[in-house]
mmCIF file of C-alpha atoms in Angstrom:
data_model
loop_
_atom_site.group_PDB
_atom_site.id
_atom_site.type_symbol
_atom_site.label_atom_id
_atom_site.label_comp_id
_atom_site.label_asym_id
_atom_site.label_seq_id
_atom_site.Cartn_x
_atom_site.Cartn_y
_atom_site.Cartn_z
ATOM 1 C CA UNK A 1 -3.813 12.558 1.955
ATOM 2 C CA UNK A 2 -3.280 15.504 4.233
ATOM 3 C CA UNK A 3 -4.894 18.009 2.049
ATOM 4 C CA UNK A 4 -7.965 15.695 1.658
ATOM 5 C CA UNK A 5 -8.208 15.068 5.490
ATOM 6 C CA UNK A 6 -8.005 11.198 5.534
ATOM 7 C CA UNK A 7 -5.137 10.789 8.380
ATOM 8 C CA UNK A 8 -5.249 12.683 11.376
ATOM 9 C CA UNK A 9 -2.286 13.908 12.003
ATOM 10 C CA UNK A 10 -1.349 13.142 15.184
ATOM 11 C CA UNK A 11 -1.521 9.710 14.182
ATOM 12 C CA UNK A 12 1.690 10.405 12.229
ATOM 13 C CA UNK A 13 4.098 11.651 14.134
ATOM 14 C CA UNK A 14 7.414 11.135 11.414
ATOM 15 C CA UNK A 15 4.618 13.259 8.508
ATOM 16 C CA UNK A 16 4.275 10.206 6.923
ATOM 17 C CA UNK A 17 2.059 7.308 6.806
ATOM 18 C CA UNK A 18 3.510 4.080 8.004
ATOM 19 C CA UNK A 19 2.692 0.412 8.939
ATOM 20 C CA UNK A 20 3.999 -3.163 9.913
ATOM 21 C CA UNK A 21 4.636 -3.955 6.148
ATOM 22 C CA UNK A 22 6.807 -1.240 5.317
ATOM 23 C CA UNK A 23 9.935 -3.139 5.260
ATOM 24 C CA UNK A 24 8.786 -6.094 2.881
ATOM 25 C CA UNK A 25 7.347 -3.535 1.101
ATOM 26 C CA UNK A 26 8.714 -1.371 -2.339
ATOM 27 C CA UNK A 27 6.750 1.685 -3.113
ATOM 28 C CA UNK A 28 6.078 2.682 -6.648
ATOM 29 C CA UNK A 29 4.581 5.585 -8.700
ATOM 30 C CA UNK A 30 2.516 6.260 -11.264
ATOM 31 C CA UNK A 31 3.274 8.055 -14.136
ATOM 32 C CA UNK A 32 0.627 9.522 -16.841
ATOM 33 C CA UNK A 33 2.624 8.747 -20.005
ATOM 34 C CA UNK A 34 -0.094 11.139 -21.670
ATOM 35 C CA UNK A 35 0.086 13.901 -19.245
ATOM 36 C CA UNK A 36 3.003 13.158 -17.634
ATOM 37 C CA UNK A 37 1.507 13.941 -14.613
ATOM 38 C CA UNK A 38 2.041 11.803 -11.663
ATOM 39 C CA UNK A 39 -1.311 10.276 -10.778
ATOM 40 C CA UNK A 40 -1.411 7.352 -8.326
ATOM 41 C CA UNK A 41 1.087 5.698 -6.020
ATOM 42 C CA UNK A 42 0.731 2.104 -4.425
ATOM 43 C CA UNK A 43 3.291 -0.766 -2.528
ATOM 44 C CA UNK A 44 3.748 -4.216 -3.781
ATOM 45 C CA UNK A 45 3.865 -5.880 -0.675
ATOM 46 C CA UNK A 46 5.826 -8.974 -0.176
ATOM 47 C CA UNK A 47 4.049 -12.153 1.324
ATOM 48 C CA UNK A 48 6.532 -13.649 3.696
ATOM 49 C CA UNK A 49 5.040 -15.210 7.784
ATOM 50 C CA UNK A 50 3.104 -12.216 8.061
ATOM 51 C CA UNK A 51 -0.020 -11.791 6.267
ATOM 52 C CA UNK A 52 -1.105 -9.789 4.386
ATOM 53 C CA UNK A 53 -3.344 -5.868 5.376
ATOM 54 C CA UNK A 54 -5.900 -6.789 3.211
ATOM 55 C CA UNK A 55 -6.217 -10.318 5.426
ATOM 56 C CA UNK A 56 -7.347 -7.983 8.091
ATOM 57 C CA UNK A 57 -10.838 -7.572 7.012
ATOM 58 C CA UNK A 58 -11.018 -9.920 3.865
ATOM 59 C CA UNK A 59 -10.241 -13.686 2.735
ATOM 60 C CA UNK A 60 -8.087 -14.683 0.070
ATOM 61 C CA UNK A 61 -8.603 -17.513 -2.136
ATOM 62 C CA UNK A 62 -5.268 -19.896 -1.861
ATOM 63 C CA UNK A 63 -6.351 -21.512 -4.979
ATOM 64 C CA UNK A 64 -6.881 -18.508 -7.429
ATOM 65 C CA UNK A 65 -3.576 -16.463 -6.163
ATOM 66 C CA UNK A 66 -0.999 -19.665 -6.250
ATOM 67 C CA UNK A 67 -1.997 -20.385 -9.760
ATOM 68 C CA UNK A 68 0.658 -19.332 -12.241
#
């Protein structure tokens, strides 16, 4: 996000964004089937003993999240 200036470069001396969840995350990059252009990124974080990043600001309804 350096182009838009959302992140402070001094916070990332390795020139990469990282956090405590990187060891249990699988990164993805998304490409448009229509244009062939890269359109987004995401990561899938497995829920182990730690909390998910969203849980720092929100409460997850366990009943809904564990339905099959």
